[in-house]
CSV table of C-alpha atoms in Angstrom, one decimal:
chain,number,residue,atom,x,y,z
A,14,UNK,CA,22.8,20.1,7.5
A,15,UNK,CA,21.7,23.7,6.9
A,16,UNK,CA,18.9,25.1,8.9
A,17,UNK,CA,17.6,26.6,5.6
A,18,UNK,CA,18.2,24.0,2.9
A,19,UNK,CA,18.4,25.3,-0.6
A,20,UNK,CA,17.9,28.9,0.5
A,21,UNK,CA,21.1,30.0,-1.4
A,22,UNK,CA,19.9,28.5,-4.6
A,23,UNK,CA,16.1,28.7,-4.9
A,24,UNK,CA,13.6,31.4,-3.9
A,25,UNK,CA,12.4,31.4,-0.3
A,26,UNK,CA,8.6,31.6,0.2
A,27,UNK,CA,8.2,34.1,3.0
A,28,UNK,CA,4.5,34.5,2.4
A,29,UNK,CA,1.9,32.8,0.2
A,30,UNK,CA,2.7,34.4,-3.1
A,31,UNK,CA,0.1,36.8,-4.6
A,32,UNK,CA,0.8,35.4,-8.1
A,33,UNK,CA,1.7,31.7,-8.5
A,34,UNK,CA,5.0,30.6,-10.1
A,35,UNK,CA,5.1,28.7,-13.4
A,36,UNK,CA,4.7,24.9,-13.1
A,37,UNK,CA,7.8,24.4,-15.3
A,38,UNK,CA,9.9,26.5,-12.9
A,39,UNK,CA,8.7,24.6,-9.8
A,40,UNK,CA,9.1,21.2,-11.4
A,41,UNK,CA,12.7,22.2,-12.4
A,42,UNK,CA,13.5,23.0,-8.7
A,43,UNK,CA,11.8,19.8,-7.5
A,44,UNK,CA,13.8,17.8,-10.0
A,45,UNK,CA,17.1,19.3,-8.9
A,46,UNK,CA,16.4,18.6,-5.3
A,47,UNK,CA,15.2,15.0,-6.0
A,48,UNK,CA,18.2,14.1,-8.0
A,49,UNK,CA,20.6,15.4,-5.5
A,50,UNK,CA,18.9,13.7,-2.6
A,51,UNK,CA,18.6,10.4,-4.5
A,52,UNK,CA,22.3,10.4,-5.1
A,53,UNK,CA,22.8,10.1,-1.3
A,54,UNK,CA,21.3,6.6,-1.1
A,55,UNK,CA,22.0,5.4,-4.6
A,56,UNK,CA,25.5,4.6,-3.4
A,57,UNK,CA,24.2,1.7,-1.3
A,58,UNK,CA,25.9,3.1,1.9
A,59,UNK,CA,22.7,4.1,3.7
A,60,UNK,CA,21.1,1.9,6.3
A,61,UNK,CA,17.4,1.2,5.7
A,62,UNK,CA,15.5,4.2,4.5
A,63,UNK,CA,15.2,3.3,0.8
A,64,UNK,CA,14.1,-0.3,1.0
A,65,UNK,CA,13.5,-0.7,-2.8
A,66,UNK,CA,16.0,1.7,-4.4
A,67,UNK,CA,14.6,0.9,-7.9
A,68,UNK,CA,13.7,4.0,-9.9
A,69,UNK,CA,11.7,1.9,-12.4
A,70,UNK,CA,9.6,0.5,-9.6
A,71,UNK,CA,9.2,4.0,-8.1
A,72,UNK,CA,8.1,5.3,-11.5
A,73,UNK,CA,5.5,2.4,-11.8
A,74,UNK,CA,4.2,3.2,-8.3
A,75,UNK,CA,4.1,7.0,-9.1
A,76,UNK,CA,1.9,6.3,-12.1
A,77,UNK,CA,-0.5,4.1,-10.0
A,78,UNK,CA,-0.5,6.7,-7.3
A,79,UNK,CA,-1.2,9.6,-9.7
A,80,UNK,CA,-4.4,8.0,-11.0
A,81,UNK,CA,-5.9,8.1,-7.5
A,82,UNK,CA,-3.9,10.8,-5.6
A,83,UNK,CA,-6.9,13.1,-5.6
A,84,UNK,CA,-9.4,10.5,-4.4
A,85,UNK,CA,-10.5,10.4,-0.8
A,86,UNK,CA,-10.5,6.8,0.4
A,87,UNK,CA,-13.5,7.6,2.6
A,88,UNK,CA,-15.8,8.0,-0.3
A,89,UNK,CA,-16.4,4.3,-1.2
A,90,UNK,CA,-19.7,5.0,-2.9
A,91,UNK,CA,-17.9,7.2,-5.4
A,92,UNK,CA,-14.7,5.3,-5.5
A,93,UNK,CA,-15.3,1.5,-5.2
A,94,UNK,CA,-11.7,1.0,-6.3
A,95,UNK,CA,-10.6,1.9,-2.8
A,96,UNK,CA,-12.7,-1.0,-1.4
A,97,UNK,CA,-11.0,-3.3,-3.9
A,98,UNK,CA,-7.5,-2.1,-3.2
A,99,UNK,CA,-7.8,-2.1,0.6
A,100,UNK,CA,-9.6,-5.4,0.8
A,101,UNK,CA,-7.1,-7.1,-1.4
A,102,UNK,CA,-4.1,-5.6,0.4
A,103,UNK,CA,-5.5,-7.0,3.7
A,104,UNK,CA,-6.2,-10.4,2.1
A,105,UNK,CA,-2.7,-10.7,0.8
A,106,UNK,CA,-1.2,-9.9,4.1
A,107,UNK,CA,-3.5,-12.3,5.9
A,108,UNK,CA,-2.4,-15.0,3.4
A,109,UNK,CA,1.3,-14.1,4.0
A,110,UNK,CA,0.8,-14.4,7.8
A,111,UNK,CA,-0.9,-17.8,7.4
A,112,UNK,CA,-4.3,-16.8,8.5
A,113,UNK,CA,-5.5,-20.1,6.9
A,114,UNK,CA,-4.1,-21.7,10.1
A,115,UNK,CA,-6.9,-20.0,12.1
A,116,UNK,CA,-10.0,-22.1,12.4
A,117,UNK,CA,-11.9,-20.9,15.5
A,118,UNK,CA,-12.2,-17.1,14.7
A,119,UNK,CA,-12.4,-14.9,11.7
A,120,UNK,CA,-9.1,-13.1,10.9
A,121,UNK,CA,-9.2,-9.5,9.7
A,122,UNK,CA,-7.0,-6.5,9.1
A,123,UNK,CA,-6.6,-2.8,8.7
A,124,UNK,CA,-4.5,-0.7,6.4
A,125,UNK,CA,-2.7,2.2,8.3
A,126,UNK,CA,-0.4,5.0,7.5
A,127,UNK,CA,2.8,3.4,8.9
A,128,UNK,CA,4.3,1.0,11.4
A,129,UNK,CA,3.7,3.3,14.3
A,130,UNK,CA,0.0,3.6,13.4
A,131,UNK,CA,-0.3,-0.2,13.0
A,132,UNK,CA,1.0,-0.6,16.5
A,133,UNK,CA,-1.1,2.2,17.9
A,134,UNK,CA,-4.3,0.6,16.4
A,135,UNK,CA,-3.3,-2.8,17.8
A,136,UNK,CA,-2.8,-1.6,21.3
A,137,UNK,CA,-5.9,0.6,21.2
A,138,UNK,CA,-7.9,-2.5,20.1
A,139,UNK,CA,-6.5,-4.5,23.0
A,140,UNK,CA,-7.4,-1.8,25.5
A,141,UNK,CA,-10.9,-1.5,24.2
A,142,UNK,CA,-11.4,-5.3,23.9
A,143,UNK,CA,-10.1,-5.9,27.4
A,144,UNK,CA,-12.4,-3.2,28.7
A,145,UNK,CA,-15.5,-4.7,27.0
A,146,UNK,CA,-14.7,-8.4,27.8
A,147,UNK,CA,-12.6,-8.4,31.0
A,148,UNK,CA,-13.6,-5.1,32.7
A,149,UNK,CA,-10.1,-3.7,32.6
A,150,UNK,CA,-10.4,0.1,32.5
A,151,UNK,CA,-9.5,3.0,34.6
A,152,UNK,CA,-13.2,3.7,34.9
A,153,UNK,CA,-13.5,0.3,36.6
A,154,UNK,CA,-10.5,1.1,38.8
A,155,UNK,CA,-8.2,-1.2,36.9
A,156,UNK,CA,-5.3,0.4,35.0
A,157,UNK,CA,-4.5,-1.7,31.9
A,158,UNK,CA,-0.9,-2.6,31.3
A,159,UNK,CA,1.2,-3.8,28.4
A,160,UNK,CA,4.3,-6.1,28.9
A,161,UNK,CA,7.0,-5.7,26.2
A,162,UNK,CA,10.7,-6.3,25.7
A,163,UNK,CA,13.1,-3.3,25.9
A,164,UNK,CA,14.0,-3.9,22.3
A,165,UNK,CA,10.3,-3.4,21.2
A,166,UNK,CA,9.8,-0.3,19.1
A,167,UNK,CA,9.1,3.1,20.9
A,168,UNK,CA,5.7,3.1,19.2
A,169,UNK,CA,4.5,0.8,22.0
A,170,UNK,CA,5.7,3.3,24.5
A,171,UNK,CA,3.9,6.0,22.6
A,172,UNK,CA,0.7,3.9,22.6
A,173,UNK,CA,0.9,3.5,26.3
A,174,UNK,CA,1.4,7.2,26.8
A,175,UNK,CA,-1.5,8.2,24.5
A,176,UNK,CA,-4.0,5.6,25.7
A,177,UNK,CA,-3.4,5.6,29.4
A,178,UNK,CA,-1.8,2.2,29.6
A,179,UNK,CA,0.9,1.2,32.1
A,180,UNK,CA,4.1,0.3,30.2
A,181,UNK,CA,6.0,-2.7,31.7
A,182,UNK,CA,9.3,-3.1,30.0
A,183,UNK,CA,11.4,-6.3,30.4
A,184,UNK,CA,15.1,-6.4,29.9
A,185,UNK,CA,16.6,-8.7,27.2
A,186,UNK,CA,19.5,-11.1,27.4
A,187,UNK,CA,22.6,-9.0,26.6
A,188,UNK,CA,24.2,-12.0,24.7
A,189,UNK,CA,21.2,-13.2,22.7
A,190,UNK,CA,19.4,-9.8,22.6
A,191,UNK,CA,16.2,-11.8,23.1
A,192,UNK,CA,13.6,-11.5,25.8
A,193,UNK,CA,13.1,-14.3,28.4
A,194,UNK,CA,9.5,-15.5,28.3
A,195,UNK,CA,9.7,-16.3,32.1
A,196,UNK,CA,10.7,-12.7,32.7
A,197,UNK,CA,7.7,-11.6,30.6
A,198,UNK,CA,5.5,-13.9,32.6
A,199,UNK,CA,6.6,-12.4,35.9
A,200,UNK,CA,5.3,-9.0,34.8
A,201,UNK,CA,1.9,-10.2,33.7
A,202,UNK,CA,-1.1,-9.7,36.1
A,203,UNK,CA,-4.9,-9.6,35.9
A,204,UNK,CA,-4.8,-6.2,34.3
A,205,UNK,CA,-2.4,-7.1,31.4
A,206,UNK,CA,-4.1,-6.6,28.1
A,207,UNK,CA,-1.3,-7.9,25.9
A,208,UNK,CA,2.3,-8.8,25.5
A,209,UNK,CA,4.7,-8.0,22.7
A,210,UNK,CA,7.3,-9.9,20.7
A,211,UNK,CA,9.3,-8.7,17.6
A,212,UNK,CA,10.1,-10.4,14.3
A,213,UNK,CA,12.6,-8.9,14.1
A,214,UNK,CA,13.3,-6.2,16.5
A,215,UNK,CA,14.8,-2.9,15.1
A,216,UNK,CA,17.9,-2.6,17.4
A,217,UNK,CA,19.4,-6.0,16.5
A,218,UNK,CA,17.3,-7.7,13.8
A,219,UNK,CA,16.8,-10.7,16.0
A,220,UNK,CA,13.5,-12.6,16.4
A,221,UNK,CA,12.0,-13.0,19.9
A,222,UNK,CA,10.9,-16.5,20.9
A,223,UNK,CA,7.4,-16.1,19.5
A,224,UNK,CA,6.3,-19.7,20.1
A,225,UNK,CA,7.1,-19.5,23.8
A,226,UNK,CA,5.5,-16.1,24.1
A,227,UNK,CA,2.4,-17.6,22.4
A,228,UNK,CA,2.2,-20.4,24.9
A,229,UNK,CA,2.6,-17.7,27.7
A,230,UNK,CA,-0.2,-15.6,26.2
A,231,UNK,CA,-2.6,-18.5,26.0
A,232,UNK,CA,-1.8,-19.7,29.5
A,233,UNK,CA,-2.3,-16.2,31.0
A,234,UNK,CA,-5.3,-15.2,28.8
A,235,UNK,CA,-3.7,-12.2,27.2
A,236,UNK,CA,-3.1,-11.0,23.6
A,237,UNK,CA,0.2,-11.3,21.9
A,238,UNK,CA,1.1,-8.7,19.3
A,239,UNK,CA,4.0,-9.6,17.0
A,240,UNK,CA,5.8,-6.5,15.6
A,241,UNK,CA,6.7,-7.6,12.1
A,242,UNK,CA,6.8,-4.0,10.8
A,243,UNK,CA,10.5,-4.6,9.9
A,244,UNK,CA,10.5,-8.3,9.1
A,245,UNK,CA,6.9,-9.0,7.9
A,246,UNK,CA,7.6,-8.7,4.2
A,247,UNK,CA,11.0,-10.4,4.2
A,248,UNK,CA,11.1,-13.1,6.8
A,249,UNK,CA,8.3,-15.2,5.2
A,250,UNK,CA,10.4,-15.3,2.0
A,251,UNK,CA,13.5,-16.1,3.8
A,252,UNK,CA,11.7,-19.1,5.3
A,253,UNK,CA,10.6,-20.1,1.8
A,254,UNK,CA,14.2,-19.9,0.7
A,255,UNK,CA,15.3,-22.3,3.4
A,256,UNK,CA,16.8,-19.8,6.0
A,257,UNK,CA,16.2,-20.8,9.6
A,258,UNK,CA,13.3,-18.4,10.3
A,259,UNK,CA,11.3,-19.6,13.3
A,260,UNK,CA,7.5,-19.3,13.0
A,261,UNK,CA,6.2,-16.0,14.1
A,262,UNK,CA,2.8,-15.6,12.4
A,263,UNK,CA,-0.7,-17.1,12.9
A,264,UNK,CA,0.6,-20.6,12.7
A,265,UNK,CA,1.8,-19.9,16.3
A,266,UNK,CA,-1.0,-20.5,18.8
A,267,UNK,CA,-1.4,-17.4,21.0
A,268,UNK,CA,-0.4,-14.8,18.3
A,269,UNK,CA,-3.4,-12.5,18.1
A,270,UNK,CA,-2.1,-9.6,16.0
A,271,UNK,CA,0.8,-8.8,13.6
A,272,UNK,CA,2.0,-5.5,12.1
A,273,UNK,CA,3.8,-5.6,8.8
A,274,UNK,CA,5.0,-2.5,6.9
A,275,UNK,CA,4.2,-2.5,3.2
A,276,UNK,CA,6.3,0.6,3.0
A,277,UNK,CA,9.5,-1.2,4.0
A,278,UNK,CA,10.3,-4.6,2.5
A,279,UNK,CA,6.8,-4.5,0.8
A,280,UNK,CA,8.4,-1.9,-1.5
A,281,UNK,CA,5.4,0.4,-1.4
A,282,UNK,CA,5.5,4.2,-0.9
A,283,UNK,CA,6.0,5.6,2.6
A,284,UNK,CA,2.8,6.0,4.5
A,285,UNK,CA,1.6,2.4,4.1
A,286,UNK,CA,1.4,-0.4,6.7
A,287,UNK,CA,-1.0,-3.3,7.6
A,288,UNK,CA,-2.1,-4.7,11.0
A,289,UNK,CA,-3.9,-8.0,11.0
A,290,UNK,CA,-5.8,-9.7,13.8
A,291,UNK,CA,-6.5,-13.4,14.5
A,292,UNK,CA,-10.0,-12.4,15.7
A,293,UNK,CA,-12.1,-9.8,13.9
A,294,UNK,CA,-13.7,-9.0,17.2
A,295,UNK,CA,-10.5,-7.5,18.5
A,296,UNK,CA,-10.0,-5.3,15.5
A,297,UNK,CA,-13.6,-4.1,15.7
A,298,UNK,CA,-13.2,-3.1,19.3
A,299,UNK,CA,-11.3,0.1,18.2
A,300,UNK,CA,-13.9,1.2,15.7
A,301,UNK,CA,-15.1,4.7,16.4
A,302,UNK,CA,-18.8,5.7,16.2
A,303,UNK,CA,-20.4,9.1,16.8
A,304,UNK,CA,-24.1,8.6,16.0
A,305,UNK,CA,-25.5,11.9,17.3
A,306,UNK,CA,-23.4,14.4,15.3
A,307,UNK,CA,-25.4,17.1,13.4
A,308,UNK,CA,-23.4,16.3,10.3
A,309,UNK,CA,-24.7,12.8,10.2
A,310,UNK,CA,-23.7,9.5,11.7
A,311,UNK,CA,-19.9,9.3,11.8
A,312,UNK,CA,-18.0,6.0,11.7
A,313,UNK,CA,-14.3,5.4,11.3
A,314,UNK,CA,-12.5,2.1,11.3
A,315,UNK,CA,-9.2,3.8,12.4
A,316,UNK,CA,-7.7,7.0,13.7
A,317,UNK,CA,-7.3,8.5,10.2
A,318,UNK,CA,-10.1,10.3,8.5
A,319,UNK,CA,-9.5,11.3,4.9
A,320,UNK,CA,-6.8,9.4,3.2
A,321,UNK,CA,-5.4,9.6,-0.3
A,322,UNK,CA,-6.5,6.8,-2.5
A,323,UNK,CA,-3.1,7.0,-4.2
A,324,UNK,CA,-1.4,5.2,-1.4
A,325,UNK,CA,-3.8,2.3,-1.5
A,326,UNK,CA,-3.5,2.1,-5.2
A,327,UNK,CA,0.4,2.2,-5.2
A,328,UNK,CA,0.6,-0.4,-2.3
A,329,UNK,CA,-1.8,-2.7,-4.1
A,330,UNK,CA,0.2,-2.2,-7.3
A,331,UNK,CA,3.5,-3.0,-5.7
A,332,UNK,CA,2.3,-6.2,-4.1
A,333,UNK,CA,0.4,-7.5,-7.1
A,334,UNK,CA,3.2,-6.7,-9.5
A,335,UNK,CA,6.0,-8.3,-7.4
A,336,UNK,CA,4.1,-11.4,-6.3
A,337,UNK,CA,5.7,-14.1,-4.2
A,338,UNK,CA,8.3,-14.7,-6.9
A,339,UNK,CA,9.5,-11.1,-6.9
A,340,UNK,CA,9.6,-10.8,-3.1
A,341,UNK,CA,11.4,-14.1,-2.8
A,342,UNK,CA,14.0,-13.1,-5.3
A,343,UNK,CA,14.7,-9.8,-3.6
A,344,UNK,CA,14.7,-11.5,-0.2
A,345,UNK,CA,17.4,-13.9,-1.4
A,346,UNK,CA,19.6,-11.1,-2.6
A,347,UNK,CA,19.2,-9.3,0.7
A,348,UNK,CA,19.8,-12.3,2.9
A,349,UNK,CA,22.9,-13.2,0.9
A,350,UNK,CA,24.3,-9.6,1.1
A,351,UNK,CA,23.5,-9.4,4.8
A,352,UNK,CA,25.5,-12.6,5.4
A,353,UNK,CA,28.5,-11.2,3.4
A,354,UNK,CA,28.4,-8.0,5.3
A,355,UNK,CA,28.3,-9.7,8.7
A,356,UNK,CA,31.2,-11.9,7.6
A,357,UNK,CA,33.2,-8.7,7.0
A,358,UNK,CA,32.4,-7.5,10.5
A,359,UNK,CA,33.4,-10.9,12.0
A,360,UNK,CA,36.7,-10.7,10.2
A,361,UNK,CA,37.8,-8.0,12.6
A,362,UNK,CA,38.2,-9.5,16.1
A,363,UNK,CA,37.6,-6.2,18.0
A,364,UNK,CA,34.1,-6.1,16.5
A,365,UNK,CA,31.1,-8.2,17.6
A,366,UNK,CA,27.8,-8.9,16.0
A,367,UNK,CA,25.0,-8.7,18.5
A,368,UNK,CA,22.9,-11.8,18.8
A,369,UNK,CA,22.0,-14.0,15.9
A,370,UNK,CA,20.4,-11.6,13.3
A,371,UNK,CA,19.1,-12.3,9.8
A,372,UNK,CA,18.7,-9.5,7.3
A,373,UNK,CA,19.7,-6.5,9.5
A,374,UNK,CA,22.3,-6.5,12.2
A,375,UNK,CA,24.2,-4.4,14.8
A,376,UNK,CA,27.8,-4.6,15.9
A,377,UNK,CA,29.7,-3.3,18.8
A,378,UNK,CA,33.2,-3.5,20.3
A,379,UNK,CA,34.6,-4.1,23.8
A,380,UNK,CA,37.9,-2.7,22.7
A,381,UNK,CA,36.9,0.9,21.7
A,382,UNK,CA,33.9,3.2,21.3
A,383,UNK,CA,32.2,1.9,18.2
A,384,UNK,CA,31.1,5.4,17.3
A,385,UNK,CA,34.8,6.0,16.2
A,386,UNK,CA,33.9,3.7,13.4
A,387,UNK,CA,30.9,5.7,12.4
A,388,UNK,CA,32.9,8.9,12.6
A,389,UNK,CA,35.5,7.6,10.2
A,390,UNK,CA,33.1,6.1,7.7
A,391,UNK,CA,30.7,9.0,7.5
A,392,UNK,CA,32.9,11.1,5.3
A,393,UNK,CA,33.1,8.1,3.0
A,394,UNK,CA,29.4,8.2,2.5
A,395,UNK,CA,28.2,5.7,5.0
A,396,UNK,CA,25.2,6.5,7.1
A,397,UNK,CA,24.5,4.1,9.8
A,398,UNK,CA,22.0,4.1,12.7
A,399,UNK,CA,23.4,4.5,16.2
A,400,UNK,CA,22.4,2.2,19.0
A,401,UNK,CA,22.9,2.7,22.7
A,402,UNK,CA,23.1,0.5,25.9
A,403,UNK,CA,25.5,-0.6,24.7
A,404,UNK,CA,26.7,1.7,21.9
A,405,UNK,CA,26.5,-0.1,18.6
A,406,UNK,CA,26.2,0.5,14.9
A,407,UNK,CA,23.0,-0.8,13.1
A,408,UNK,CA,22.7,-1.6,9.4
A,409,UNK,CA,19.4,-2.6,7.9
A,410,UNK,CA,20.3,-4.3,4.6
A,411,UNK,CA,18.1,-3.2,1.7
A,412,UNK,CA,18.1,-3.6,-2.1
A,413,UNK,CA,20.6,-0.7,-2.7
A,414,UNK,CA,23.2,-2.7,-0.7
A,415,UNK,CA,22.9,-5.7,-3.0
A,416,UNK,CA,24.4,-3.7,-5.9
A,417,UNK,CA,27.8,-4.8,-7.1
A,418,UNK,CA,30.7,-3.3,-5.3
A,419,UNK,CA,28.9,-2.2,-2.1
A,420,UNK,CA,30.2,-5.2,0.1
A,421,UNK,CA,33.7,-4.6,-1.2
A,422,UNK,CA,33.5,-0.9,-0.4
A,423,UNK,CA,32.2,-1.8,3.1
A,424,UNK,CA,35.1,-4.3,3.6
A,425,UNK,CA,37.7,-1.7,2.6
A,426,UNK,CA,36.3,1.2,4.6
A,427,UNK,CA,35.6,-0.9,7.7
A,428,UNK,CA,39.2,-2.1,7.8
A,429,UNK,CA,40.4,1.4,7.7
A,430,UNK,CA,37.8,2.5,10.3
A,431,UNK,CA,38.7,-0.3,12.7
A,432,UNK,CA,42.3,0.8,12.6
A,433,UNK,CA,41.3,4.4,13.1
A,434,UNK,CA,39.1,3.5,16.1
A,435,UNK,CA,41.9,1.6,17.8
A,436,UNK,CA,44.2,4.7,17.3
A,437,UNK,CA,41.5,7.0,18.8
A,438,UNK,CA,41.0,4.7,21.8
A,439,UNK,CA,44.7,4.5,22.5
A,440,UNK,CA,44.9,8.3,22.3
A,441,UNK,CA,42.0,8.7,24.7
A,442,UNK,CA,39.9,10.7,22.3
A,443,UNK,CA,36.1,10.8,22.4
A,444,UNK,CA,33.9,10.0,19.4
A,445,UNK,CA,31.7,12.7,17.8
A,446,UNK,CA,28.7,10.5,17.1
A,447,UNK,CA,25.7,9.5,19.2
A,448,UNK,CA,22.6,7.4,19.0
A,449,UNK,CA,19.3,8.8,17.6
A,450,UNK,CA,16.8,6.6,15.9
A,451,UNK,CA,17.2,7.1,12.2
A,452,UNK,CA,20.8,8.1,12.2
A,453,UNK,CA,24.1,8.6,13.9
A,454,UNK,CA,24.5,12.3,14.9
A,455,UNK,CA,26.6,14.5,17.2
A,456,UNK,CA,27.2,13.1,20.6
A,457,UNK,CA,24.7,13.9,23.4
A,458,UNK,CA,26.4,14.2,26.8
A,459,UNK,CA,24.0,16.0,29.2
A,460,UNK,CA,20.4,17.4,29.3
A,461,UNK,CA,19.4,14.8,26.7
A,462,UNK,CA,15.7,15.6,26.7
A,463,UNK,CA,16.4,19.4,26.3
A,464,UNK,CA,18.8,18.6,23.4
A,465,UNK,CA,16.3,16.3,21.7
A,466,UNK,CA,13.6,18.9,22.0
A,467,UNK,CA,15.9,21.5,20.4
A,468,UNK,CA,16.6,19.1,17.5
A,469,UNK,CA,12.9,18.5,17.0
A,470,UNK,CA,12.2,22.2,17.2
A,471,UNK,CA,14.9,22.8,14.6
A,472,UNK,CA,13.2,20.3,12.2
A,473,UNK,CA,9.7,21.7,12.7
A,474,UNK,CA,10.1,25.4,13.4
A,475,UNK,CA,13.4,26.8,12.2
A,476,UNK,CA,12.3,26.8,8.6
A,477,UNK,CA,9.2,28.8,9.5
A,478,UNK,CA,11.5,31.6,10.8
A,479,UNK,CA,13.1,31.7,7.4
A,480,UNK,CA,16.7,32.8,6.6
A,481,UNK,CA,17.4,36.5,6.9
A,482,UNK,CA,16.8,38.4,3.8
A,483,UNK,CA,19.9,39.5,1.9
A,484,UNK,CA,19.8,43.3,1.5
């Protein structure tokens, strides 16, 4: 990818222009870029990323967003619509997560700007609640800790880093890819604020033994957060369709919070997620108040301040338009497609599906470096996500993969790729790909942190330096 995308075709803004450019000219540029970038995922060969892939749905959401894009969701006195949208989004997610099974506390929720923020808010809430109710805080000489499987999303590591929490990571079974509750229990102590399970985890799409983790959490008196950011809006409908989805929500005693991304299989715009709590008191623990500020009493339910009301409107519109029937229909198509794709993988003996996944899966090989497969299929338009320890290829099945011909193309290309990989292994050649969350990129062999920092700098800073002027 170019360090200066589109620089050869469109004007480069080196400074804030003295005179603005015509709207029609700018919209023409935006249209060209959007059409070209849409063409990349419309083939159905991209893992995850575009979970809906339906331009009519996007147009509908865009119309809903546009009506409230300029609205600040903080100003509820001026914009009561935001109270309606946010309240009903939370209510619908609580219903989906079977909050009706909770009888001894008052369930509640929070709309956030993404899965990472849902996880951050949950862990912050556990830290604050444990400090207030159990005296676990660094000020009291007790360092709080979190116990999680190694498959749990890095957002939990980020939460520990940001909030001064000890991160205790437990290995998973290499065959099942699931965490052993007894291994989790061995890491819990008096300073543990919560434990974590995934439904499903990102690396393999497998579902941790949530019922057993729930019993463990109850027995040890700690919270249990279920990360349903990936599966929260598809697994419930898979269960309704008769797939063997184990309970992972508030029906499971001991589950105290759940994150679910509306911007994934909820088919809302990016920047939308929900975290729900069994007990309102835990959620309220992370509220922020500053009562002595000269600008007035400041209160915030979450880490965000101003938010665009457009995202709340579009998320509400997506959920209420699709309803259970719509989500169930799309889930059926995705589960069926995922099963067909996994059957294609299993038809090649050198390839192995990892664990027992559902709608997204990873596969590896003991016979050759699986990244040879990614190398071969990339020029044919396939964009997988790379895994590591062991090296594997990850495919989150979304609606674009359910289009006619995609499974057949995968079958044909994978057959050629498997042959290529065996040839490369026999010749002793190294693959060119590597594992970075969100894609398979050039291999990383040494000084990994330095290379990763350079990559991030490139994404954030290179464009600011601007391409050299042509004279």
